[in-house]
Amino acid sequence: SVNIQREKESRVSEKSEEVRLDETYFPDPEFRDYLSWRFQINEGEIIPEQILNETKELMVGTTHAGNGFIEDLTGIEYFKN
């Protein structure tokens, strides 16, 4: 019972990490460009938690506003679904 309570307190006190649309979180410039286009977020802005929690699909390819190919999907793990 005590362990369950501590676990609950731990989860409640954890603060969600703020994820910025920048090279620290998304190193590939084309992937950042795609995300900027897809969610209408400027580079350097914090991606709203609602977007991170509710996005179920990202259609990455060459049909977005960028001029190159996405080579690195690092950062996709911040999208929880």
XYZ file of N, CA, C and O in Angstrom:
324
model
N 0.813 -1.203 0.000
C 0.000 0.000 0.000
C 0.851 1.258 0.000
O 0.563 2.206 -0.699
N 1.924 1.268 0.801
C 2.816 2.427 0.860
C 3.529 2.614 -0.472
O 3.654 3.725 -0.966
N 3.962 1.510 -1.078
C 4.643 1.602 -2.367
C 3.725 2.153 -3.443
O 4.149 2.920 -4.299
N 2.469 1.744 -3.440
C 1.508 2.245 -4.423
C 1.323 3.743 -4.259
O 1.309 4.486 -5.238
N 1.219 4.211 -3.018
C 1.060 5.641 -2.767
C 2.279 6.413 -3.255
O 2.158 7.453 -3.871
N 3.471 5.901 -2.975
C 4.705 6.575 -3.426
C 4.761 6.632 -4.945
O 5.178 7.607 -5.522
N 4.340 5.535 -5.586
C 4.317 5.500 -7.040
C 3.377 6.568 -7.592
O 3.716 7.282 -8.531
N 2.193 6.688 -7.005
C 1.234 7.710 -7.428
C 1.813 9.105 -7.238
O 1.716 9.948 -8.118
N 2.421 9.359 -6.080
C 3.013 10.670 -5.809
C 4.115 10.979 -6.799
O 4.249 12.102 -7.272
N 4.905 9.981 -7.135
C 5.988 10.167 -8.088
C 5.449 10.571 -9.451
O 5.952 11.480 -10.098
N 4.390 9.890 -9.909
C 3.817 10.219 -11.218
C 3.201 11.605 -11.223
O 3.300 12.335 -12.195
N 2.535 11.977 -10.127
C 1.890 13.284 -10.058
C 2.926 14.393 -10.053
O 2.747 15.431 -10.676
N 4.046 14.167 -9.376
C 5.040 15.233 -9.246
C 5.933 15.363 -10.481
O 6.614 16.352 -10.649
N 5.940 14.337 -11.360
C 6.752 14.432 -12.570
C 6.181 15.501 -13.487
O 4.981 15.547 -13.722
N 7.052 16.345 -13.976
C 6.606 17.381 -14.911
C 6.986 16.942 -16.321
O 8.072 16.447 -16.543
N 6.075 17.130 -17.242
C 6.368 16.785 -18.624
C 7.485 17.672 -19.155
O 7.540 18.856 -18.856
N 8.345 17.067 -19.936
C 9.442 17.806 -20.540
C 8.900 18.694 -21.655
O 8.050 18.273 -22.434
N 9.378 19.926 -21.693
C 9.000 20.806 -22.802
C 9.886 20.464 -23.990
O 11.109 20.475 -23.887
N 9.257 20.141 -25.100
C 9.972 19.733 -26.302
C 9.930 20.886 -27.292
O 8.860 21.326 -27.704
N 11.099 21.368 -27.658
C 11.206 22.465 -28.619
C 11.462 21.918 -30.024
O 12.128 20.906 -30.187
N 10.965 22.624 -30.983
C 11.254 22.296 -32.375
C 12.606 22.917 -32.709
O 12.686 24.015 -33.249
N 13.660 22.216 -32.296
C 15.015 22.702 -32.568
C 15.956 21.518 -32.775
O 15.548 20.363 -32.659
N 17.215 21.806 -33.079
C 18.152 20.742 -33.425
C 18.535 19.866 -32.236
O 19.028 18.759 -32.423
N 18.285 20.333 -31.021
C 18.553 19.499 -29.851
C 17.613 18.304 -29.830
O 18.030 17.176 -29.565
N 16.348 18.530 -30.101
C 15.344 17.468 -30.065
C 15.172 16.790 -31.424
O 14.840 15.610 -31.477
N 15.332 17.529 -32.494
C 15.116 17.022 -33.857
C 16.314 17.436 -34.715
O 16.301 18.492 -35.357
N 17.385 16.630 -34.730
C 18.624 17.045 -35.412
C 18.518 17.202 -36.934
O 19.258 17.991 -37.514
N 17.611 16.473 -37.570
C 17.506 16.549 -39.024
C 16.754 17.815 -39.439
O 15.587 17.995 -39.090
N 17.393 18.707 -40.201
C 16.737 19.960 -40.580
C 15.488 19.749 -41.442
O 14.533 20.522 -41.351
N 15.457 18.703 -42.247
C 14.285 18.436 -43.077
C 13.119 17.917 -42.229
O 11.962 18.232 -42.511
N 13.425 17.130 -41.209
C 12.374 16.656 -40.305
C 11.799 17.834 -39.539
O 10.580 17.950 -39.394
N 12.651 18.755 -39.084
C 12.163 19.972 -38.406
C 11.297 20.787 -39.351
O 10.251 21.303 -38.969
N 11.717 20.890 -40.595
C 10.957 21.646 -41.588
C 9.576 21.014 -41.789
O 8.564 21.707 -41.850
N 9.541 19.686 -41.873
C 8.269 18.983 -42.017
C 7.367 19.248 -40.818
O 6.189 19.569 -40.977
N 7.901 19.114 -39.596
C 7.099 19.320 -38.388
C 6.598 20.755 -38.296
O 5.456 21.000 -37.907
N 7.440 21.700 -38.689
C 7.046 23.109 -38.699
C 5.856 23.314 -39.642
O 4.880 23.980 -39.302
N 5.960 22.720 -40.827
C 4.889 22.824 -41.827
C 3.618 22.118 -41.354
O 2.530 22.671 -41.406
N 3.777 20.892 -40.837
C 2.643 20.054 -40.442
C 1.839 20.668 -39.300
O 0.624 20.633 -39.297
N 2.548 21.253 -38.313
C 1.865 21.755 -37.119
C 1.841 23.283 -37.028
O 1.362 23.833 -36.049
N 2.343 23.959 -38.061
C 2.362 25.427 -38.082
C 3.053 25.984 -36.832
O 2.532 26.866 -36.143
N 4.235 25.446 -36.552
C 5.047 25.859 -35.406
C 6.371 26.364 -35.952
O 6.979 25.723 -36.812
N 6.821 27.484 -35.459
C 8.114 28.023 -35.881
C 9.246 27.301 -35.174
O 9.110 26.861 -34.029
N 10.369 27.198 -35.865
C 11.531 26.577 -35.252
C 11.898 27.331 -33.971
O 11.861 28.560 -33.924
N 12.208 26.568 -32.937
C 12.555 27.150 -31.644
C 11.391 27.224 -30.675
O 11.584 27.401 -29.475
N 10.171 27.076 -31.181
C 8.992 27.116 -30.307
C 8.803 25.775 -29.613
O 9.204 24.727 -30.118
N 8.129 25.814 -28.473
C 7.767 24.594 -27.756
C 6.590 23.952 -28.483
O 5.626 24.623 -28.842
N 6.686 22.646 -28.692
C 5.584 21.921 -29.318
C 4.536 21.689 -28.236
O 4.839 21.119 -27.187
N 3.306 22.117 -28.472
C 2.266 21.945 -27.457
C 2.105 20.476 -27.050
O 2.132 19.577 -27.896
N 1.925 20.255 -25.765
C 1.785 18.904 -25.229
C 0.621 18.165 -25.885
O 0.682 16.960 -26.117
N -0.437 18.888 -26.220
C -1.592 18.266 -26.883
C -1.174 17.623 -28.209
O -1.607 16.527 -28.538
N -0.332 18.292 -28.970
C 0.155 17.739 -30.242
C 0.987 16.491 -29.974
O 0.832 15.466 -30.633
N 1.882 16.564 -28.994
C 2.734 15.416 -28.678
C 1.908 14.221 -28.207
O 2.238 13.075 -28.518
N 0.846 14.467 -27.480
C 0.024 13.387 -26.928
C -0.982 12.829 -27.916
O -1.333 11.655 -27.836
N -1.477 13.645 -28.834
C -2.596 13.227 -29.676
C -2.237 12.871 -31.115
O -3.065 12.304 -31.818
N -1.034 13.198 -31.554
C -0.649 12.874 -32.931
C -0.482 11.369 -33.061
O 0.276 10.749 -32.320
N -1.196 10.789 -34.004
C -1.147 9.342 -34.197
C -0.396 8.955 -35.472
O -0.015 7.811 -35.639
N -0.197 9.928 -36.364
C 0.422 9.593 -37.638
C 1.200 10.796 -38.169
O 0.735 11.921 -38.111
N 2.385 10.518 -38.676
C 3.184 11.527 -39.369
C 3.481 10.971 -40.753
O 4.029 9.883 -40.882
N 3.087 11.684 -41.775
C 3.294 11.238 -43.150
C 4.548 11.914 -43.699
O 4.461 12.926 -44.388
N 5.693 11.368 -43.352
C 6.943 11.975 -43.798
C 7.264 11.509 -45.205
O 7.052 10.376 -45.577
N 7.745 12.436 -45.994
C 8.088 12.161 -47.379
C 8.591 13.436 -48.025
O 9.046 14.348 -47.362
N 8.479 13.511 -49.311
C 8.962 14.694 -50.030
C 7.823 15.617 -50.433
O 8.026 16.536 -51.212
N 6.631 15.399 -49.900
C 5.490 16.215 -50.293
C 5.280 17.427 -49.390
O 4.351 18.176 -49.594
N 6.141 17.605 -48.403
C 5.978 18.752 -47.512
C 6.692 19.967 -48.076
O 7.134 19.967 -49.219
N 6.818 20.995 -47.292
C 7.358 22.262 -47.775
C 8.871 22.256 -47.967
O 9.429 23.190 -48.500
N 9.548 21.208 -47.514
C 11.014 21.166 -47.590
C 11.527 20.852 -48.980
O 10.788 20.466 -49.871
N 12.826 20.983 -49.137
C 13.447 20.757 -50.435
C 14.300 19.499 -50.477
O 14.871 19.183 -51.495
N 14.418 18.794 -49.346
C 15.294 17.631 -49.310
C 14.610 16.432 -48.712
O 13.393 16.395 -48.561
N 15.421 15.452 -48.376
C 14.919 14.205 -47.823
C 15.198 14.137 -46.331
O 16.253 14.555 -45.860
N 14.264 13.562 -45.594
C 14.461 13.335 -44.168
C 15.324 12.093 -44.030
O 14.995 11.026 -44.544
N 16.439 12.247 -43.333
C 17.359 11.126 -43.149
C 17.367 10.599 -41.720
O 17.818 9.491 -41.479
N 16.906 11.403 -40.767
C 17.008 11.045 -39.355
C 15.695 11.395 -38.648
O 15.303 12.555 -38.620
N 15.023 10.388 -38.105
C 13.757 10.616 -37.406
C 13.946 10.773 -35.898
O 12.985 10.664 -35.141
N 15.164 11.060 -35.463
C 15.392 11.301 -34.039
C 14.444 12.392 -33.571
O 14.308 13.421 -34.222
N 13.772 12.133 -32.463
C 12.792 13.065 -31.924
C 11.378 12.548 -32.075
O 10.467 12.982 -31.356
N 11.179 11.594 -32.973
C 9.832 11.067 -33.180
C 9.307 10.408 -31.908
O 8.096 10.346 -31.690
N 10.222 9.992 -31.036
C 9.811 9.344 -29.783
C 9.078 10.284 -28.839
O 8.396 9.835 -27.907
N 9.158 11.593 -29.060
C 8.417 12.559 -28.214
C 6.919 12.552 -28.526
O 6.135 13.023 -27.722
N 6.554 12.026 -29.689
C 5.146 11.861 -30.030
C 4.695 10.553 -29.384
O 5.160 9.486 -29.750
N 3.819 10.656 -28.427
C 3.535 9.529 -27.546
C 2.642 8.454 -28.154
O 2.538 7.357 -27.627
N 1.947 8.752 -29.234
C 1.078 7.744 -29.852
C 1.641 7.316 -31.182
O 1.090 6.768 -32.007
